[in-house]
Tab-separated table of C-alpha atoms in Angstrom:
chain	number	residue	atom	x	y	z
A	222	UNK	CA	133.414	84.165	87.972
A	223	UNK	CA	129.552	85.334	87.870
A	224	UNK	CA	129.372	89.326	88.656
A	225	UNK	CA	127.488	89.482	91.994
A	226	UNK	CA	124.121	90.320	92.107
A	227	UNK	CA	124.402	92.432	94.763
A	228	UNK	CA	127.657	93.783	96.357
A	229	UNK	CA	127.972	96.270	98.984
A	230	UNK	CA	131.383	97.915	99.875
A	231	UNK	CA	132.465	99.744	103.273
A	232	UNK	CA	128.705	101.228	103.148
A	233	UNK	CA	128.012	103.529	105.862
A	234	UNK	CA	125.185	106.030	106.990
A	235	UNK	CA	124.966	108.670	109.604
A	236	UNK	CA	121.697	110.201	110.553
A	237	UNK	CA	123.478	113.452	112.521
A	238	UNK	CA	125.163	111.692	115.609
A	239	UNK	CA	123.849	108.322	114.728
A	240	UNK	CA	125.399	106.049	113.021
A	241	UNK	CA	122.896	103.588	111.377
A	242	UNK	CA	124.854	101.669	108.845
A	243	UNK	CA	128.504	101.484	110.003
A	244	UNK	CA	130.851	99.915	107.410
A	245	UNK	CA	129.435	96.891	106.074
A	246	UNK	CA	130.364	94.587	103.032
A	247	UNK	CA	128.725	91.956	101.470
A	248	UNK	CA	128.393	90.105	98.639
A	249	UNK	CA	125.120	88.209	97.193
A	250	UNK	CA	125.397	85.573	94.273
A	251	UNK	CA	123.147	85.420	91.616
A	252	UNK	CA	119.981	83.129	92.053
A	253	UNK	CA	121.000	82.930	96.095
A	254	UNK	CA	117.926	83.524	98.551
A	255	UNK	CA	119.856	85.654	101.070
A	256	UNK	CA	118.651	86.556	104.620
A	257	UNK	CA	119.526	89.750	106.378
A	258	UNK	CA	118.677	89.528	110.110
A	259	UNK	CA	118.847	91.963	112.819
A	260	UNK	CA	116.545	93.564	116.029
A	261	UNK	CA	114.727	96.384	115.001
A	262	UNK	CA	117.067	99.666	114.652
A	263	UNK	CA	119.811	97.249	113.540
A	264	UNK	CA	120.131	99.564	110.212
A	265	UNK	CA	118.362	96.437	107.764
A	266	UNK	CA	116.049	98.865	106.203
A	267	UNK	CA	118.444	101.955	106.401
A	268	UNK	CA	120.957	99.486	104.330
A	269	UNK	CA	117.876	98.419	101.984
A	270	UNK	CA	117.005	101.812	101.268
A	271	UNK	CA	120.351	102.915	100.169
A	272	UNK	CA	120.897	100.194	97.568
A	273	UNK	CA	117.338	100.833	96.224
A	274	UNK	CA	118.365	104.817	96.353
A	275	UNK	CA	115.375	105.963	98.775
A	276	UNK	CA	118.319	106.910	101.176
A	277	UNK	CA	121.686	108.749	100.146
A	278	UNK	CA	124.535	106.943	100.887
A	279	UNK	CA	126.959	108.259	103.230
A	280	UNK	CA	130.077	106.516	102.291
A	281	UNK	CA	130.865	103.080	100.209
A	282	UNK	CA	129.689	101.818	97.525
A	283	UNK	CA	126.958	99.775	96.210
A	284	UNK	CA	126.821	97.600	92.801
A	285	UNK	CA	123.752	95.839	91.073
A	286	UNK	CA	125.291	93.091	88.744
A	287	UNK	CA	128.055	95.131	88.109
A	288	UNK	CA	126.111	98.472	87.748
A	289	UNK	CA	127.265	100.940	89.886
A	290	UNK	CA	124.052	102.406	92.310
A	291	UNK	CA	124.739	105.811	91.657
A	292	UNK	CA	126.189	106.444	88.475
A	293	UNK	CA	124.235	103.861	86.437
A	294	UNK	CA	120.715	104.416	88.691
A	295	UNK	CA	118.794	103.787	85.644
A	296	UNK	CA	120.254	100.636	84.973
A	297	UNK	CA	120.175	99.514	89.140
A	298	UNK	CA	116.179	100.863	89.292
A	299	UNK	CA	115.378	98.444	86.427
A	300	UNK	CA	116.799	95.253	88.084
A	301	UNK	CA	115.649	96.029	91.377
A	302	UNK	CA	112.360	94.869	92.656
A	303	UNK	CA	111.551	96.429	96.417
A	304	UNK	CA	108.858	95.827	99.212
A	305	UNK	CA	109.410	98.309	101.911
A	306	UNK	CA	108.339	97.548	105.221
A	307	UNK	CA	106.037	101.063	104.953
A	308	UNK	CA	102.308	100.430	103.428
A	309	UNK	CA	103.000	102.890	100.478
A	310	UNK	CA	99.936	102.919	97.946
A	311	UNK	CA	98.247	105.479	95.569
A	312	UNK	CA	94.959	105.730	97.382
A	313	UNK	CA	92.945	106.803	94.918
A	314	UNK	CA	93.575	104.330	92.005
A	315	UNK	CA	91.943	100.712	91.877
A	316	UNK	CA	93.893	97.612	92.133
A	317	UNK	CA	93.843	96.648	88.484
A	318	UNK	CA	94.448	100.599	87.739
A	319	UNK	CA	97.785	100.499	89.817
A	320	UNK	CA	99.387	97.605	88.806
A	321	UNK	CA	98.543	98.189	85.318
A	322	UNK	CA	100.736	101.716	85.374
A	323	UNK	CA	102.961	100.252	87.989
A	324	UNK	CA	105.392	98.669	85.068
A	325	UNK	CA	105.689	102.558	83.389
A	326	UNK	CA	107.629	104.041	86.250
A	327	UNK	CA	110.560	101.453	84.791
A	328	UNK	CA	110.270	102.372	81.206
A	329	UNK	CA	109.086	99.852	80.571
A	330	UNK	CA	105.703	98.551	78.781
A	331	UNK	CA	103.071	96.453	80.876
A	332	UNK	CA	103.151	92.897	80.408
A	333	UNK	CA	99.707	91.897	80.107
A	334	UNK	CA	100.350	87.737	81.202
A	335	UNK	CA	102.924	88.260	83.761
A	336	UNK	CA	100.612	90.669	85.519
A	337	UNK	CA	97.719	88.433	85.147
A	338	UNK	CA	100.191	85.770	86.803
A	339	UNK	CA	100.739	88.392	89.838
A	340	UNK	CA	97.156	88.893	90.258
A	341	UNK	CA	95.915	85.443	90.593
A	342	UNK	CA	98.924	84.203	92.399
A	343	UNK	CA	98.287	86.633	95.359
A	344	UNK	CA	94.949	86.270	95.152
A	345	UNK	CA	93.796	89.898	94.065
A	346	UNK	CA	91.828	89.025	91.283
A	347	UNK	CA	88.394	89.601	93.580
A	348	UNK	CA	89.630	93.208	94.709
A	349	UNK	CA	90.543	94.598	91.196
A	350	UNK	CA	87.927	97.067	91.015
A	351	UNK	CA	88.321	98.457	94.937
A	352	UNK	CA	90.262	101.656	95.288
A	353	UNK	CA	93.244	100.733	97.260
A	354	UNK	CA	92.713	102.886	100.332
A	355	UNK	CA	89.353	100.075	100.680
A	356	UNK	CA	91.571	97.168	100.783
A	357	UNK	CA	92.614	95.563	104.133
A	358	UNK	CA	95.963	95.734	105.706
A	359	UNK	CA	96.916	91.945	104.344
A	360	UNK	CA	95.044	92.894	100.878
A	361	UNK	CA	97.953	95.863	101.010
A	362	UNK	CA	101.106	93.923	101.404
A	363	UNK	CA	99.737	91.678	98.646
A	364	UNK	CA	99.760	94.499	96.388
A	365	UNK	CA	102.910	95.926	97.124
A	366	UNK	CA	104.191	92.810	96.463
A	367	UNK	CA	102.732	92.578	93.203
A	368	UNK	CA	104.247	95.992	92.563
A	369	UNK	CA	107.550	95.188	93.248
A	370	UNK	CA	107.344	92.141	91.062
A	371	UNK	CA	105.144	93.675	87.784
A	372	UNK	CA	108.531	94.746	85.942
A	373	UNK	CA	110.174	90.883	86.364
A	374	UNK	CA	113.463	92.281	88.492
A	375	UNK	CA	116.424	90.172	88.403
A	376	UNK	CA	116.980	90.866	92.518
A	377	UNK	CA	113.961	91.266	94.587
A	378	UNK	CA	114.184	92.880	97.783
A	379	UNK	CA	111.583	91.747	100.678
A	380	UNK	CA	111.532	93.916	103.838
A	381	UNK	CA	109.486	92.501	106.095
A	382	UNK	CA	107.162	90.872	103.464
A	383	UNK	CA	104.600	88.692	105.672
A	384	UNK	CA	104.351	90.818	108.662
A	385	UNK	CA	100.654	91.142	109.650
A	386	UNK	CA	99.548	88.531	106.981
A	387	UNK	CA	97.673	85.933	107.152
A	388	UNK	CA	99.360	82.310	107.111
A	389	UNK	CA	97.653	81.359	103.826
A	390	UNK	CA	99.178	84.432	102.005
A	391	UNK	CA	102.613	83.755	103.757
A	392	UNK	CA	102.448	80.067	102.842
A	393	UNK	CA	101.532	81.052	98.713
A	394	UNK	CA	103.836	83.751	98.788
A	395	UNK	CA	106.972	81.398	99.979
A	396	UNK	CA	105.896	79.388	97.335
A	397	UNK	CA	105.667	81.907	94.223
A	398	UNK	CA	109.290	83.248	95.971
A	399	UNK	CA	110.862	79.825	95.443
A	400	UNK	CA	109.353	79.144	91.948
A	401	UNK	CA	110.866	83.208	90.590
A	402	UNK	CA	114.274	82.243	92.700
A	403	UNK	CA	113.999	78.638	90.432
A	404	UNK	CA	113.706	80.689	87.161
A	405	UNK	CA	116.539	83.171	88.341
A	406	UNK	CA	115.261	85.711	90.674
A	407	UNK	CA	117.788	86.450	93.460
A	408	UNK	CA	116.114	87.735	96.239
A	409	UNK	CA	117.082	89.395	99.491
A	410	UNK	CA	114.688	89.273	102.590
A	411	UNK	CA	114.850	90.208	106.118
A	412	UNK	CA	111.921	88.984	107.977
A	413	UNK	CA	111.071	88.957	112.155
A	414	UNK	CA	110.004	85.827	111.312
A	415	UNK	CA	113.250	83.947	112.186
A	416	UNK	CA	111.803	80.417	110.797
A	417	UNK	CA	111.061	81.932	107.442
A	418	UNK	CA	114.653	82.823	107.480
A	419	UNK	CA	115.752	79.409	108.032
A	420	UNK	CA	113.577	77.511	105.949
A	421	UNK	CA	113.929	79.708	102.599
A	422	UNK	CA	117.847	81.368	103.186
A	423	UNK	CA	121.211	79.319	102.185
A	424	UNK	CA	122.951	82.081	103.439
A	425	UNK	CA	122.040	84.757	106.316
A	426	UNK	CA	123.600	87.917	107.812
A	427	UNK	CA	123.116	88.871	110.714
A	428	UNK	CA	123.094	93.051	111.694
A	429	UNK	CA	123.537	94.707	115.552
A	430	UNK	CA	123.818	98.615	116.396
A	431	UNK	CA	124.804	99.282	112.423
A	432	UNK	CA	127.299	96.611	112.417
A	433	UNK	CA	127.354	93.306	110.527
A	434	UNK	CA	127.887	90.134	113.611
A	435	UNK	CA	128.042	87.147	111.508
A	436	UNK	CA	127.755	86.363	107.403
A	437	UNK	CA	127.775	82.700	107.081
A	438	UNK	CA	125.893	79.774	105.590
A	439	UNK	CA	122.481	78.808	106.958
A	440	UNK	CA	123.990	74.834	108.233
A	441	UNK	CA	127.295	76.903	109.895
A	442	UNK	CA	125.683	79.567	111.638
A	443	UNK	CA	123.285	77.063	112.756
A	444	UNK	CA	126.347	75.025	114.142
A	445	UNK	CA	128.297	78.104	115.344
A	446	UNK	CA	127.292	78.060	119.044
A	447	UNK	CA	128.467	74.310	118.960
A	448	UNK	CA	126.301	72.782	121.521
A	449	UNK	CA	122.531	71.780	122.160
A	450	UNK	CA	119.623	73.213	123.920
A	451	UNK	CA	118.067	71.076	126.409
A	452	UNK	CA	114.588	71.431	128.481
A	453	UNK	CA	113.969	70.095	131.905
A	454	UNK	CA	111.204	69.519	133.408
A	455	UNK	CA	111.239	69.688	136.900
A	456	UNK	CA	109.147	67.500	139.673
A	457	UNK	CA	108.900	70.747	141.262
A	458	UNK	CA	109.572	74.425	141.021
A	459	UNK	CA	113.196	75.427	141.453
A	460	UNK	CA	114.283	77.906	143.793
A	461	UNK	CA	114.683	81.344	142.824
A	462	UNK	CA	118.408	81.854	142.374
A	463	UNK	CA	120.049	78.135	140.514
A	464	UNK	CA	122.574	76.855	142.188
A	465	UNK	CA	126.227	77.980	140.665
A	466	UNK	CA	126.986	74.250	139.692
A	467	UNK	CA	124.153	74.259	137.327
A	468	UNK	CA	125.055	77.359	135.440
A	469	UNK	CA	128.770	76.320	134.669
A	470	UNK	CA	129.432	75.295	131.312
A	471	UNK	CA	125.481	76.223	129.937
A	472	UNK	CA	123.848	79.141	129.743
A	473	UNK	CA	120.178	79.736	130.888
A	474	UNK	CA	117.507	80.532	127.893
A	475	UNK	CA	114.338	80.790	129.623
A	476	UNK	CA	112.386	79.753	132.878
A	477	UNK	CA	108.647	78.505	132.868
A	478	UNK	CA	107.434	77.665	136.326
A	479	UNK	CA	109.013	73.734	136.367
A	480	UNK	CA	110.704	74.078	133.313
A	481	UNK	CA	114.143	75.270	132.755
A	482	UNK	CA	115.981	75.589	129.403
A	483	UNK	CA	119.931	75.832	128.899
A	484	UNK	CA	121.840	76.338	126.396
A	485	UNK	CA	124.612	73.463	126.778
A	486	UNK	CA	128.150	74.275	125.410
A	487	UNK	CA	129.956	71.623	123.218
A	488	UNK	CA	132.342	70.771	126.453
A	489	UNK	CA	128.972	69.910	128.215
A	490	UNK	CA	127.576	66.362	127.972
A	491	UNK	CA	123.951	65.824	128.825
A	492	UNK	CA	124.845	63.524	131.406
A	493	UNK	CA	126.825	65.469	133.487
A	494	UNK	CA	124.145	68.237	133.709
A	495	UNK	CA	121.443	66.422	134.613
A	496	UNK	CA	124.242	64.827	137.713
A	497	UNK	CA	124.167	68.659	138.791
A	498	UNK	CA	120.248	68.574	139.322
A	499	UNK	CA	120.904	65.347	141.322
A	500	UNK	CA	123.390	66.679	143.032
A	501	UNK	CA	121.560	69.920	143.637
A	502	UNK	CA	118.356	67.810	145.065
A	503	UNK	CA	115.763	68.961	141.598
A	504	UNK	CA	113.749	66.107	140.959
A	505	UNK	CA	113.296	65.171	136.648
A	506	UNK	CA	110.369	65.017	135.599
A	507	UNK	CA	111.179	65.103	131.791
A	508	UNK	CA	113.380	66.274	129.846
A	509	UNK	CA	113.759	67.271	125.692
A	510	UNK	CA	117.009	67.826	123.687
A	511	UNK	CA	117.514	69.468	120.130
A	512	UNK	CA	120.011	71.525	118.309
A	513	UNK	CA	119.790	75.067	118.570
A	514	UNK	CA	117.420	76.569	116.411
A	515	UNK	CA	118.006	79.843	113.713
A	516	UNK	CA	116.347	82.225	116.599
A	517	UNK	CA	118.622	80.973	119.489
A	518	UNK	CA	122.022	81.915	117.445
A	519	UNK	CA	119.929	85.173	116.782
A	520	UNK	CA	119.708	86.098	120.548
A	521	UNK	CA	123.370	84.463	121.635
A	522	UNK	CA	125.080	86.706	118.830
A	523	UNK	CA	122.972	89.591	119.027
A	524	UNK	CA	123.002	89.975	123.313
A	525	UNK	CA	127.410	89.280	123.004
A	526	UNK	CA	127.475	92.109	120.613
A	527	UNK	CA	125.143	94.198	122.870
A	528	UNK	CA	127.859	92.952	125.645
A	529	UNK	CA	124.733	90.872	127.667
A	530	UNK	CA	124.195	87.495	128.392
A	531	UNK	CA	120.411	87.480	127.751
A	532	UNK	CA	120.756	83.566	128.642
A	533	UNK	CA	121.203	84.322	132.095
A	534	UNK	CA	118.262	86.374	133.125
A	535	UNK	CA	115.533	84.261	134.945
């Protein structure tokens, strides 16, 4: 049996009476792209930051292929790769300048092709000469992201990789991600960007409060809620409060002037819900059906854990 690439035991992390991290475990497989999802203050970065040893661990344990993160830190740095979510650049070196050092910090000796591979792939080759602190906030992340790839890590660890970028960088970047995961590269991400999530992750946790809510595969956490999510479109604007009869059995996602969408259990046929509008006197106008998508489980799991039924609110 392969030696995870990344396994995380009981890990835990108070900052004085808050507890950020409460007793998770995971494992990740080598070569898996692996999502780690969660609102913000879920405890996704705290938990990044104390594999990559930015943040001491509190309790638990965390392995790198094997290595233990804290007595063989050496060995972990090495096969880590890391974007932090925080802009973090030497302000006063230029783009070419910082890269080229960049592969030092790991012992290790710069490899002239692979960083010309970097460069050109996220399109830095035109800012080489600008002092970092010139470059934009886009121009940034792409450099970071460079950084964290210049010493060929064997897990690469995204947080928050495309926020505030543009959609061409975001597109490329996806790309070069799946072509390093191809050749080997295991690579955890968390991302706001719930569609990234399910397009590039086969499997994806999910965090809450410090606690891990759900650790499955991409197709059965998509299928967990078992049901559908249907929109109606009304012939005119509902009344304020729903009638009771439409509520049972489905749970209400949003409201948008005519249109209403529920989330319909699996006991819940399409047929008899749209009876209850009948019944209830709301005219159709339209209507649209489709599985749940990744950011719908998001908000069911993540408002029962908070112990709300964000469905429900008008």
């Amino acid at each position: 049996m392969a030696v995870a690439a990344l396994k995380i035991v009981h890990l835990c992390k108070n900052f004085g009476a808050t507890l950020a991290v409460d007793n998770i475990s995971l494992e990740i497989a080598p070569g898996e792209i692996f999502g780690l999802l969660g609102p913000n203050g879920a405890g996704k970065s705290t938990t990044i930051n104390m594999v990559t040893g930015v943040t001491r661990i509190g309790s638990g344990k965390v392995s790198v292929f094997g290595y233990d993160s804290r007595a063989d830190s050496l060995v972990t740095h090495r096969l880590i790769g890391v974007m932090h979510q925080e802009i973090v650049i030497d302000h006063f070196f230029t783009v070419d300048q910082a890269i080229r050092i960049h592969a030092g910090y790991y012992g290790l000796r710069d490899d002239p092709r692979w960083r010309r591979t970097l460069i050109e792939r996220l399109g830095l080759v035109p800012h080489l000469g600008k002092p970092l602190r010139e470059l934009s906030g886009g121009m940034k992340r792409r450099f970071m992201i460079a950084k964290a790839m210049i010493h060929q890590p064997r897990l690469l660890i995204l947080d928050e990789p495309t926020a505030g970028v543009d959609i061409e960088l975001r597109r490329s970047l996806w790309e070069f991600v799946r072509e390093i995961n191809d050749a080997g590269t295991t690579v955890l991400l968390t991302t706001h960007y719930l569609e990234e999530a399910e397009k590039m992750c086969g499997r994806i946790a999910i965090m809450n409060r410090g606690k891990l809510i759900a650790l499955e595969g991409k197709e059965t956490l998509l299928n967990r809620l078992g049901g559908r999510r249907i929109t109606v479109t009304l012939t005119e604007a509902p009344p304020p409060v729903l009638p009771e009869s439409l509520m049972a059995q489905s749970c209400l996602l949003s409201r948008e002037e005519k249109r209403l969408t529920f989330f319909l259990s699996g006991t819940c046929a399409v047929g008899d819900i749209l009876r209850r509008f009948h019944d209830c006197g709301l005219g159709i106008a339209d209507l649209d059906l489709h599985k749940p998508d990744l950011e719908e489980v998001f908000l069911q799991l993540t408002s029962q854990a908070n112990g709300t039924d964000a469905g429900r609110t008008p």
